[in-house]
Coordinates of C-alpha atoms in Angstrom, one line a residue:
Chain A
X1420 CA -52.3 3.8 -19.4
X1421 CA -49.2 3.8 -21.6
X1422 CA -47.7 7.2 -20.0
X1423 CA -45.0 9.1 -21.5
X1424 CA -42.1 8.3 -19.0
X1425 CA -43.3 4.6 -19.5
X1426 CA -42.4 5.0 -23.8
X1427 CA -39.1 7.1 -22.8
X1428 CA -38.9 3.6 -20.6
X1429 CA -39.2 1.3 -22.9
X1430 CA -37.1 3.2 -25.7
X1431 CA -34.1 4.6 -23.7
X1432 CA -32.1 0.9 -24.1
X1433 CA -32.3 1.9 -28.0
X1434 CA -31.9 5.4 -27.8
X1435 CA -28.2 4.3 -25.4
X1436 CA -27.5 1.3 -28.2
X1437 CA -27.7 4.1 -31.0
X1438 CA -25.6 6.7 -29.3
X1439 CA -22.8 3.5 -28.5
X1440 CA -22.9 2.5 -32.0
X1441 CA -22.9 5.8 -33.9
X1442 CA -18.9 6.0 -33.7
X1443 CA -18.9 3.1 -35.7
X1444 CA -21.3 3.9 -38.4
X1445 CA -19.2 7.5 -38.6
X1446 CA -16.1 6.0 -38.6
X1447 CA -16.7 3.3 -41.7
X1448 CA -18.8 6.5 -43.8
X1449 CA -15.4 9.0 -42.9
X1450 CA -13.3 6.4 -44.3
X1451 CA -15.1 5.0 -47.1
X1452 CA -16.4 8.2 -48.5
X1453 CA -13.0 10.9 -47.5
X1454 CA -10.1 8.3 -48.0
X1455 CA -11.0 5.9 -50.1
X1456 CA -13.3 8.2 -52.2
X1457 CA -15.6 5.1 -52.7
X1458 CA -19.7 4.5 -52.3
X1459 CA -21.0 1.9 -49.8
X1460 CA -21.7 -1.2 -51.1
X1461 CA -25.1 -2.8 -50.3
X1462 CA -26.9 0.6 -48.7
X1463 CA -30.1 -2.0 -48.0
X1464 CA -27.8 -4.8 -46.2
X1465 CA -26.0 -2.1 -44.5
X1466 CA -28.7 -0.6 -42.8
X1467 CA -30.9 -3.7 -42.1
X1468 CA -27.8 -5.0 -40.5
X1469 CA -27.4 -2.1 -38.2
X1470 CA -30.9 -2.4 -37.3
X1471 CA -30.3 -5.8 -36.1
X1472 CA -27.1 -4.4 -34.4
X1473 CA -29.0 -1.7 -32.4
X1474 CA -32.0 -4.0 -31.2
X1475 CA -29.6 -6.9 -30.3
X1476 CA -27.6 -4.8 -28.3
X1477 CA -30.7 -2.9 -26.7
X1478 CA -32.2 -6.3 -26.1
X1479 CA -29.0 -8.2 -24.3
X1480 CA -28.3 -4.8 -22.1
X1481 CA -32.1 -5.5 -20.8
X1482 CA -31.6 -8.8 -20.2
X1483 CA -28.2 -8.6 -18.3
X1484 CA -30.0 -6.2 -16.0
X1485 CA -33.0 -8.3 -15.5
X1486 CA -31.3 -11.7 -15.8
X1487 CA -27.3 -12.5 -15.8
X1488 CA -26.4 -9.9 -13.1
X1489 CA -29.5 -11.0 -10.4
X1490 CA -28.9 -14.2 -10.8
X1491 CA -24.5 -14.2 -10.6
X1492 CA -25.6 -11.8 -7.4
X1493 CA -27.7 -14.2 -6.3
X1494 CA -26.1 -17.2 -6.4
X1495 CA -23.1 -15.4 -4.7
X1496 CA -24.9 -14.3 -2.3
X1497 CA -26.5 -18.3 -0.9
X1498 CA -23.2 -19.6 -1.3
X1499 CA -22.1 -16.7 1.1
X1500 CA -24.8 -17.6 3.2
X1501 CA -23.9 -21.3 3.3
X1502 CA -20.6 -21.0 4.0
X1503 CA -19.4 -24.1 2.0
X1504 CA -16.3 -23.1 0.7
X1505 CA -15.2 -26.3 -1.5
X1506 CA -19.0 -25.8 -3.3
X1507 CA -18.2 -22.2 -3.9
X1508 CA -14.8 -23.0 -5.3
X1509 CA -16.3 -26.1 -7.8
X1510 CA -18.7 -23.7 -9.1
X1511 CA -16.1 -21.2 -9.9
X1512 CA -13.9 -23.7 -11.6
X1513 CA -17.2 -25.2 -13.8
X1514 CA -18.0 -21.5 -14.3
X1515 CA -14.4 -21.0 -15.9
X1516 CA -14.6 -24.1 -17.5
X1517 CA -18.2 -24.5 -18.8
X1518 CA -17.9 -20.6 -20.5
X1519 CA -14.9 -21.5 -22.2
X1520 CA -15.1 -24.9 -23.6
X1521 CA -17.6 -24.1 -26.3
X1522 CA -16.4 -21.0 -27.0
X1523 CA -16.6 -20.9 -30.6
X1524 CA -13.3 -18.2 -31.2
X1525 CA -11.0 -21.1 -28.8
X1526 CA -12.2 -24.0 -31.3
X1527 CA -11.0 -21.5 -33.9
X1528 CA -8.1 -20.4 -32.5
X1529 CA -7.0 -24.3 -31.3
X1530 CA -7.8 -25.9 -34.9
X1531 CA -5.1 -22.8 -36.2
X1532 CA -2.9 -24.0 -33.3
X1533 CA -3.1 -27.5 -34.7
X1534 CA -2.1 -26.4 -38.7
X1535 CA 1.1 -24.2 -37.3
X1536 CA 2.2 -27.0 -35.2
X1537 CA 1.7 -29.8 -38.1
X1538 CA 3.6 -27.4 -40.5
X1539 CA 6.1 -26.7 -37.5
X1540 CA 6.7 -30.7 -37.7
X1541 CA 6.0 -30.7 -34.1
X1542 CA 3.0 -33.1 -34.3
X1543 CA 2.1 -35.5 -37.6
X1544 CA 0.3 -34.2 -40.6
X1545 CA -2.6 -36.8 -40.0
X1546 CA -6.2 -35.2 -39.3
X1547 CA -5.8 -37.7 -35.7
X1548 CA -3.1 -35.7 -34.1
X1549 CA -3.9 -32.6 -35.4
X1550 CA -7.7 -33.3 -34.0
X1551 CA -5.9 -34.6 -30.7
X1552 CA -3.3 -31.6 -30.8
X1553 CA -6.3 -29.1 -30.9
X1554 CA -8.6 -31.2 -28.4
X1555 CA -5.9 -30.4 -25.8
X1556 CA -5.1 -27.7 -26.2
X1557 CA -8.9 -26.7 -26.2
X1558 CA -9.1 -28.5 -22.6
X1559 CA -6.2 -27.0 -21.7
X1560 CA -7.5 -23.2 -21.7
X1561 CA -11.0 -24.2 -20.3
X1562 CA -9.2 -26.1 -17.8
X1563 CA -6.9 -23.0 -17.1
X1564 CA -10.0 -20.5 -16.9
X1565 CA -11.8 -22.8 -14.1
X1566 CA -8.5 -22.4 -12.3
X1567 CA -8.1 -18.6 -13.0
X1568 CA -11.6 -18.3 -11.2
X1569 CA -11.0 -20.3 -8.7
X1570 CA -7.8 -18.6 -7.9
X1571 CA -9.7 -15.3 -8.5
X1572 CA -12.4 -16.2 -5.8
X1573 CA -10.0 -17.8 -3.2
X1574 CA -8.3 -14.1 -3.7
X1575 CA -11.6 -12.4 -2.3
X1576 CA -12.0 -14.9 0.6
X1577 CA -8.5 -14.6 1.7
X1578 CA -8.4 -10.6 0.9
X1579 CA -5.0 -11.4 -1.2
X1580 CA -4.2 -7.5 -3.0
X1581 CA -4.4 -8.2 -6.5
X1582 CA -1.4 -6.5 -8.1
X1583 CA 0.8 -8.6 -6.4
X1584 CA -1.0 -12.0 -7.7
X1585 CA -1.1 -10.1 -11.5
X1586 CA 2.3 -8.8 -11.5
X1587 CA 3.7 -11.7 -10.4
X1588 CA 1.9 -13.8 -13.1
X1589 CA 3.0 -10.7 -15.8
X1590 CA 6.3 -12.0 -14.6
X1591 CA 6.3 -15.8 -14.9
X1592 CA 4.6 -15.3 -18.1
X1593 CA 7.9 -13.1 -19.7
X1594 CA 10.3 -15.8 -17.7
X1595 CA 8.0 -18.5 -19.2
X1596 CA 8.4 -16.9 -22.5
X1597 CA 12.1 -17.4 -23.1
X1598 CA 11.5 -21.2 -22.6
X1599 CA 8.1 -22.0 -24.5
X1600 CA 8.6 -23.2 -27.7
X1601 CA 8.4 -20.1 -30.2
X1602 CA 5.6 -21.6 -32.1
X1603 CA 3.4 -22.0 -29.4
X1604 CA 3.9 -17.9 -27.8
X1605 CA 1.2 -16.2 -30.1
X1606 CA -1.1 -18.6 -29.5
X1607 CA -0.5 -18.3 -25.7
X1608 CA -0.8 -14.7 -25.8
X1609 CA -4.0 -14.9 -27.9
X1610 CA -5.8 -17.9 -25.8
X1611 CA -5.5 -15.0 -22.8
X1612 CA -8.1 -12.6 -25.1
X1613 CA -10.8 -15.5 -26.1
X1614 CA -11.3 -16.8 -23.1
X1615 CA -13.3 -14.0 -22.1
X1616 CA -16.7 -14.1 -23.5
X1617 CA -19.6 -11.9 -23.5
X1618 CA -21.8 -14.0 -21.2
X1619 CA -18.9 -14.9 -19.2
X1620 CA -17.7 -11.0 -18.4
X1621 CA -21.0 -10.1 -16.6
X1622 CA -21.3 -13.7 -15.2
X1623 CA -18.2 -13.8 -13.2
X1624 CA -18.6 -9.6 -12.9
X1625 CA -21.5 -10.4 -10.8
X1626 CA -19.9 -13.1 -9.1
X1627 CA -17.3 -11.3 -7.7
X1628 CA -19.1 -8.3 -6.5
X1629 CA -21.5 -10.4 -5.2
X1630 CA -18.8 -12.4 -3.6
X1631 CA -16.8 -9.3 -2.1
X1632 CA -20.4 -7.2 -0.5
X1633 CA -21.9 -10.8 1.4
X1634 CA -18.2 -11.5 2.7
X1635 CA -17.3 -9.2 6.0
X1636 CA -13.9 -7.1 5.7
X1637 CA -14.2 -7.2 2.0
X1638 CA -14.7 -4.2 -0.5
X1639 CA -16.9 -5.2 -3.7
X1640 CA -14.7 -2.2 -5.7
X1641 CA -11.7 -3.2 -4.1
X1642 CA -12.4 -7.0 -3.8
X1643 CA -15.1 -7.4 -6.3
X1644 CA -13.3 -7.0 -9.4
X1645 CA -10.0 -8.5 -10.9
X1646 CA -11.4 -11.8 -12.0
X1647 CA -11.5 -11.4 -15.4
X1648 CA -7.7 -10.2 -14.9
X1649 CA -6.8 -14.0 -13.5
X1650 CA -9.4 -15.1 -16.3
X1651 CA -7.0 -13.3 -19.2
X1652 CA -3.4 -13.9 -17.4
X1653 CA -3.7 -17.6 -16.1
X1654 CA -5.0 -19.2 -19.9
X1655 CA -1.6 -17.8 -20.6
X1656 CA 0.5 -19.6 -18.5
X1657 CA -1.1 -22.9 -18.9
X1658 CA -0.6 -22.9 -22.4
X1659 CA 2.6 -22.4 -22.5
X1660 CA 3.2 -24.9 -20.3
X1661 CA 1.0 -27.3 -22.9
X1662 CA 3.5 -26.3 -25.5
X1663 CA 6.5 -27.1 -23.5
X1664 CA 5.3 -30.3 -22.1
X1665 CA 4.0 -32.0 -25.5
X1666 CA 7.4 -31.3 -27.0
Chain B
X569 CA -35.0 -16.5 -46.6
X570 CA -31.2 -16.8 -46.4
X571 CA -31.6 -13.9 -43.7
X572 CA -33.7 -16.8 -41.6
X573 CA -31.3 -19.2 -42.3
X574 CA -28.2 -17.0 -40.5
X575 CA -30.1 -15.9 -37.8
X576 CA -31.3 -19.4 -37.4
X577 CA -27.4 -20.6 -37.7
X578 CA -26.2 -17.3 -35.4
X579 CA -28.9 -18.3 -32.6
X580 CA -28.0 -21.9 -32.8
X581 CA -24.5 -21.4 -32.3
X582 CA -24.9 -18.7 -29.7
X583 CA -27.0 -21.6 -28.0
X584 CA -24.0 -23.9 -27.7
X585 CA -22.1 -21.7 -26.4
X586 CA -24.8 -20.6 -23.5
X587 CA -25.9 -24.6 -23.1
X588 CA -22.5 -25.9 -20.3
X589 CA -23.4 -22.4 -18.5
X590 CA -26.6 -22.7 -18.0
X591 CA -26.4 -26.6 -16.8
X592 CA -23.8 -25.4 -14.4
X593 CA -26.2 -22.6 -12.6
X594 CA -29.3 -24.6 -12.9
X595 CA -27.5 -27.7 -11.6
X596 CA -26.3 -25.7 -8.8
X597 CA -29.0 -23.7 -8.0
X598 CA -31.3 -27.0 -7.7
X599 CA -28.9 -29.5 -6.2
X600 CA -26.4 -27.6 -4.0
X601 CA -27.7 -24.2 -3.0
X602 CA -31.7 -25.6 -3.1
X603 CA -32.6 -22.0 -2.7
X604 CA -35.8 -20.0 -4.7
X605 CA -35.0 -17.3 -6.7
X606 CA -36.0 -14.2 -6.4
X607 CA -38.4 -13.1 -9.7
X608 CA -37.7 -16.9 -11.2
X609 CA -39.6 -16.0 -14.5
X610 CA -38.3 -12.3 -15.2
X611 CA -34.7 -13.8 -14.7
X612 CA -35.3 -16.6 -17.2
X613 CA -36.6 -13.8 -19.3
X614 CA -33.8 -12.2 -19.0
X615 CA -31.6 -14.8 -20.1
X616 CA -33.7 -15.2 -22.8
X617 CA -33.1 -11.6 -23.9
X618 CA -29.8 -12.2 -23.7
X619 CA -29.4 -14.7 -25.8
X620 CA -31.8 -13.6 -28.4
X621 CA -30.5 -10.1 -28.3
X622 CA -26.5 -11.3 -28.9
X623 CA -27.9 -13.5 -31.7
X624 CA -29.3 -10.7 -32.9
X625 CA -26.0 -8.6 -32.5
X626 CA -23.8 -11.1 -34.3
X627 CA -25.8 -11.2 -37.2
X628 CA -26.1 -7.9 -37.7
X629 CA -22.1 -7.7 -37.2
X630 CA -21.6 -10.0 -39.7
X631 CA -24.3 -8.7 -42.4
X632 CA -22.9 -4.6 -42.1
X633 CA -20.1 -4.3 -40.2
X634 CA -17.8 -6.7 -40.7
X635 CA -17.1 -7.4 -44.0
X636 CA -17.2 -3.6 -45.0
X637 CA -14.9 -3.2 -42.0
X638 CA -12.4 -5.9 -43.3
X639 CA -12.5 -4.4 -47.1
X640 CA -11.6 -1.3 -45.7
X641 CA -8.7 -2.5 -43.6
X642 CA -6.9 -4.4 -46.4
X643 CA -7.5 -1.7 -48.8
X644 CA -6.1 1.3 -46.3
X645 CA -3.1 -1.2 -46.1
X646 CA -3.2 -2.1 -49.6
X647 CA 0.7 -0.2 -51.4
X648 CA -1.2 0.8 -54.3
X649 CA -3.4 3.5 -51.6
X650 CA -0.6 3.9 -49.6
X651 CA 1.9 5.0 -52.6
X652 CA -0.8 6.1 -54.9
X653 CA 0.7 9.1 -56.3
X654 CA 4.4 6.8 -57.0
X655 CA 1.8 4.3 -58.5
X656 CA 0.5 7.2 -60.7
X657 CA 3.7 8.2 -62.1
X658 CA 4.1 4.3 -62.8
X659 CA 6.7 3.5 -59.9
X660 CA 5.6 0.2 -58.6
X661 CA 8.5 -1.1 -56.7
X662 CA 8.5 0.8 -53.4
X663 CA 12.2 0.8 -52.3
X664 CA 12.2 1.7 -48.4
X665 CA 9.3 1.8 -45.9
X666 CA 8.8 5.0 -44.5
X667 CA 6.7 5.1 -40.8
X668 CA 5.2 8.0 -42.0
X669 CA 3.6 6.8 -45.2
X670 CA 0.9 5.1 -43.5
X671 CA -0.9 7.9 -41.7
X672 CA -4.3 7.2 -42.9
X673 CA -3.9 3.4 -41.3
X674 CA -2.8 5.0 -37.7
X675 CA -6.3 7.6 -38.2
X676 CA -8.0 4.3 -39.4
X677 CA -6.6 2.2 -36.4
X678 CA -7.3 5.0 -34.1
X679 CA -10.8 6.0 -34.6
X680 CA -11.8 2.1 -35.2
X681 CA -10.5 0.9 -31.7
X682 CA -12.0 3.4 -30.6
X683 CA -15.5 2.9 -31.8
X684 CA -15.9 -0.8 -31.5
X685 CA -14.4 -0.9 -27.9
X686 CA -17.5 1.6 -27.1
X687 CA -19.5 -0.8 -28.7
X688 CA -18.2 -4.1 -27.0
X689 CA -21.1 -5.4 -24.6
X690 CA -18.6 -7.1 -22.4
X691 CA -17.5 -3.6 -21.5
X692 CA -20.9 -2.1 -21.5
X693 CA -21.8 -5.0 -18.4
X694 CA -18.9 -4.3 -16.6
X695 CA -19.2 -0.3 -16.5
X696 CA -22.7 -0.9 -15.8
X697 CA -21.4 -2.5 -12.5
X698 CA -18.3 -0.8 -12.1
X699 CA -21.0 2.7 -11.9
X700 CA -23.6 0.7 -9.3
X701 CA -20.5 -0.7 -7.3
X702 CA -18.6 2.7 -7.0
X703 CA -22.0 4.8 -6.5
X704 CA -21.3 6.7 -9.2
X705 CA -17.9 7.3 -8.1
X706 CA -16.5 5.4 -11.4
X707 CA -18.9 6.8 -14.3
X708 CA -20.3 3.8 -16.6
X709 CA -19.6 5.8 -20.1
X710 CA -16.3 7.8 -18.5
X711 CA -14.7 4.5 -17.4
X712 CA -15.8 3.0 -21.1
X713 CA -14.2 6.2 -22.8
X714 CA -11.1 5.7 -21.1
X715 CA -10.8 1.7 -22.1
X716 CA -11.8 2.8 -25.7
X717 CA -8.7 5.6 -25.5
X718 CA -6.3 3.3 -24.3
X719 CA -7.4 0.2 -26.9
X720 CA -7.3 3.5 -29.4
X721 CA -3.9 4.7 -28.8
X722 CA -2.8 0.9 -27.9
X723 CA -3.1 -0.2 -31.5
X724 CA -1.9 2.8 -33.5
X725 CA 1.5 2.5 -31.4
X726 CA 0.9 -1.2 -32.7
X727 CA 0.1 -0.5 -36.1
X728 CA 3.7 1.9 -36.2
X729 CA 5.5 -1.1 -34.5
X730 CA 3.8 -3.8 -37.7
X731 CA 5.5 -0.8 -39.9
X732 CA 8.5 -0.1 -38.7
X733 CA 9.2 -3.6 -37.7
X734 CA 10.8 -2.9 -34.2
X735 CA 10.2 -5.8 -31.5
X736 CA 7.2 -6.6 -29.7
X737 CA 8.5 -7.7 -26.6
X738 CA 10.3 -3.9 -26.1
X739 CA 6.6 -2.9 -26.1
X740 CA 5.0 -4.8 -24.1
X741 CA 7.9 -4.9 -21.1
X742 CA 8.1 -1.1 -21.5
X743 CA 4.1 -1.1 -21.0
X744 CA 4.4 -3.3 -18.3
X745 CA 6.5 -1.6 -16.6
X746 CA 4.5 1.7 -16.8
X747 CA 1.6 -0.5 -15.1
X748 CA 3.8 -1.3 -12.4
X749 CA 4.9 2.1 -11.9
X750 CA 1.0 3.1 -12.0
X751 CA -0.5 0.7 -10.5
X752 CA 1.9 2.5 -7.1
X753 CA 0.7 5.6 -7.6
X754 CA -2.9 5.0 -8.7
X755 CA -6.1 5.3 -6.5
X756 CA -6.4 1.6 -5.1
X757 CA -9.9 1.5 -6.2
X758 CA -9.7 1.3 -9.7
X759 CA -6.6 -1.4 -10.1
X760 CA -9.1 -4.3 -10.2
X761 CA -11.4 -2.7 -12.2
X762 CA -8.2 -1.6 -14.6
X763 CA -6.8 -4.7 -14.8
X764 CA -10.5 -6.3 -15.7
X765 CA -10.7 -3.7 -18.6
X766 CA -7.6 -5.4 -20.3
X767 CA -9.5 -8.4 -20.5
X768 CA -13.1 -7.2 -21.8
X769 CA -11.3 -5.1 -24.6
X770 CA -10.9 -8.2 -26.7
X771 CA -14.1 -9.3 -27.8
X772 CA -16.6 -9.5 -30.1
X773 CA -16.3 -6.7 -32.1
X774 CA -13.1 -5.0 -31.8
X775 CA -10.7 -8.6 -32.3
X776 CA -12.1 -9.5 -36.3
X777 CA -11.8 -6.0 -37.5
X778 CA -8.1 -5.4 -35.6
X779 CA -7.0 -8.8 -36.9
X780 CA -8.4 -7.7 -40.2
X781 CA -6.0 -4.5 -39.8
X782 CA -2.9 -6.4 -38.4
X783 CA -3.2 -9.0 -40.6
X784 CA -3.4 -6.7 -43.8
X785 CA -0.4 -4.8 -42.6
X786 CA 1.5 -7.6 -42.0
X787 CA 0.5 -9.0 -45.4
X788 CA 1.5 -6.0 -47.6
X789 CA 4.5 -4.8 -45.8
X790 CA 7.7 -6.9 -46.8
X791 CA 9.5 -8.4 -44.1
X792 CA 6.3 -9.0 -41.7
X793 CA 4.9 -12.1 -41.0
X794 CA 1.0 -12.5 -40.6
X795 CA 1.2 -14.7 -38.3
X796 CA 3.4 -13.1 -35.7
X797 CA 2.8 -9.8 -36.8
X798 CA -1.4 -10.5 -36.6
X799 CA -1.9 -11.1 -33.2
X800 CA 0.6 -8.2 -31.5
X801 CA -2.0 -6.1 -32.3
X802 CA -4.7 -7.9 -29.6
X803 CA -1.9 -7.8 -27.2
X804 CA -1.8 -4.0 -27.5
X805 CA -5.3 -3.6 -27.2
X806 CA -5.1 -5.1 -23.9
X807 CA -2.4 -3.2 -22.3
X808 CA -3.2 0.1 -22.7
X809 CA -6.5 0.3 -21.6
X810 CA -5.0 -1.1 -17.9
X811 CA -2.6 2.6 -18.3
X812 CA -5.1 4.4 -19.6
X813 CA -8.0 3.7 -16.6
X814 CA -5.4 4.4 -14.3
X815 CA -4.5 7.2 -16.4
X816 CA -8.6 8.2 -15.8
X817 CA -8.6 7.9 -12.2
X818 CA -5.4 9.8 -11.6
X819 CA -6.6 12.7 -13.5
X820 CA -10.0 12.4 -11.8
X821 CA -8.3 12.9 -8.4
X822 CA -6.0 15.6 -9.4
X823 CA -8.8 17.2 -10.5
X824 CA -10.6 17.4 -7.6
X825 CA -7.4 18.3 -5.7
X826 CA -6.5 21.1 -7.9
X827 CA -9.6 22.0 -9.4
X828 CA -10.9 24.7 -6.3

């Protein structure tokens, strides 16, 4: 028997998606119609699109709490359990590293990397060391997000406070600053924002607090979060250092 | 058809990106940790959702919001809406910049971080846990309004600094050093969970339609460059929503003090 609390259920996912996507769709008719004084183009796209929007968002919100967070609580959880800490600290770095090396907005961001630096005339104009200039660096940020996580889990085992680990790294990225080459500081600041997917955010989420409520002494509010911080600061460094080493 | 064909591409692509994850937790769940799971088939179905549902997401993105969202951006920055009524009397050469002509792009910048950052499903999964973790201590949508405030207020103050051209670095040192000064003074809980918030911000919907912004500013207004000028913007957007969950939590707690 399909019962009424059953329906509001099944719909209330949808019913959430449409209330966090209606500031949007006010926003863009506000704009386009008060401002701008113009019509919508493409009503039909428009609204078929936001369909997709709404059930996409409904659907991955469902999943994460059937799928993504059981399983990063999970898996924190046995390797609690077991006690192993240099297995706990490999997956963390393939975590970090896995989400980020196919991230499609880094391959973006590092073949932009590679133009500005061939027009800079800090690498050759050939498509080889542009492609070898943008490999790098691309191996460069994964390989500084594994460390970020690892840094961020050996954090909750040792009960390190976090402001002190993020301040300090808000400072050596400003020293670091004055020294990088200038062409390579946006990118650096930007490589700290794309690193951080949306499967990797509720991934390492769950990781963490799962981390910080099977560990004894340790506060999953306290201790739990503040990877993603290390996942957004360290990138950062690292590519800075990149820049300052292939010049 | 060509609606196939995008999803087809969108799901593909959203694949590769999933594929080195999921090796990495399979491989570890069957080599190292050998342990069962717990509901095996309703995880993988949520995985599947997942995937399928931000496929889904993406495309839709990129089919209403997103170019609509763009053509809006470089036509709020665009001189000839900015100084239509000069452009009117047939004045095309706009002599000085004045902070105050673009008021419509500080509304636009406003009310637009502010809407996609509510949107963002990175920041949807972390209040999720954030409200289960706190027992309801840290409210899932009041922890997400506070991020989409700070990325809000973040990148008008960024917008003003594309117009009036002053330096990026006094921003971001002055913001830094309110964090510090916060992050003293702040209930302990929520410095993790602000500092994470300056990280989620950036993501799937807020960054195109930003750099959209940043990079039409920087395009119109002489004296910018896109390519410095573009990316400050992102770097505001993750600042202030560190101050402004702080912010949150301070006012939650002098609430309660002073609120009998």
């Amino acid at each position: 028997m399909m019962n009424l609390s059953g329906l509001f259920k099944a719909t209330r996912p949808l019913l959430e998606a449409l209330r966090d996507l209606t500031p949007i769709i006010l926003v863009i008719l506000f704009f386009q119609v008060f401002v701008l004084k113009q019509a919508i183009p493409n009503m039909e796209e428009m609204l078929i699109g936001m369909l997709f929007v709404l059930f996409g968002l409904a659907l991955f919100v469902r999943g994460l709490e059937i799928g993504l967070f059981p399983m990063g609580e999970g898996m924190a959880h046995a390797f609690a359990k077991k006690g192993n800490i240099f297995w706990l600290l490999l997956f963390a770095f393939l975590l970090g590293f896995a989400t980020t090396v196919a991230e499609p907005a880094l391959i973006a961001v590092a073949g932009k990397a590679a133009e500005v630096a061939a027009q800079g005339g800090i690498i050759e104009t050939t498509e080889q060391a542009m492609a070898d200039y943008a490999f790098g660096l691309r191996m460069t940020v994964a390989l500084s997000v594994g460390t970020a996580i690892v840094l961020g889990v050996l954090r909750i085992l040792l009960g390190w406070p976090l402001h002190f680990c993020i301040i300090g790294g808000y400072f050596l990225v400003v020293m670091m600053t004055w020294f990088a080459p200038q062409e390579i500081i946006g990118i650096a600041y930007d490589s700290g924002g794309v690193t951080t997917s949306t499967i990797t955010v509720p991934l390492v989420t769950a990781l963490g607090v799962g981390l910080a409520s099977s560990i004894r002494g340790r506060n999953p509010m306290l201790d739990g979060f503040g990877l993603i911080a290390f996942a957004s600061l360290v990138p950062m460094i690292f590519v800075m250092l990149y820049g300052m080493l292939m010049l | 058809m060509s609606m196939l064909d995008l999803f087809i591409d969108t799901f593909v692509s959203t694949m590769r990106d999933v594929l080195p994850i999921t090796a990495v937790l399979v491989g570890f769940q069957l080599l190292v940790l050998r342990q069962k799971i717990a509901n095996v088939w309703r995880v993988i179905r949520g995985f599947v959702y997942v995937l399928v549902g931000l496929a889904f997401f993406l495309m839709g993105l990129q089919e209403a919001i997103f170019p609509l969202g763009e053509l809006m951006a470089s036509q709020l920055t665009n001189p000839e809406f900015i100084y239509s009524e000069l452009y009117a009397q047939g004045i095309t050469t706009i002599q000085t910049v004045r902070w105050d002509d673009y008021l419509w792009v500080y509304a636009f910048a406003f009310s637009i971080g502010l809407a996609t950052t509510l949107a963002e499903p990175s920041l949807i999964a972390v209040g999720m846990k954030a409200e289960q973790v706190s027992g309801g201590a840290v409210s899932a949508l009041g922890l997400r309004l506070a991020v989409s405030l700070g990325v809000a207020i973040g990148v008008s103050i960024g917008c003003y600094r594309i117009v009036t051209g002053t330096d990026l670095w006094l921003y971001i040192i002055v913001a830094y050093i309110i964090v510090i000064a916060q992050t003293f003074r702040a209930p302990s809980m929520i410095i993790p969970l602000a500092y994470d918030s300056g990280g989620v911000t950036t993501s799937t919907v807020t960054v195109p339609l930003l750099a959209a912004l940043g990079l039409g500013l920087a395009a119109t207004i002489p004296g910018r460059s896109p390519l410095i000028d573009g990316f400050g913007l992102i770097a505001f957007a993750s600042v202030f929503p560190i101050m402004s969950v702080m912010a949150y939590a301070q006012i939650v707690r002098w609430l309660e003090k002073h609120g009998k």
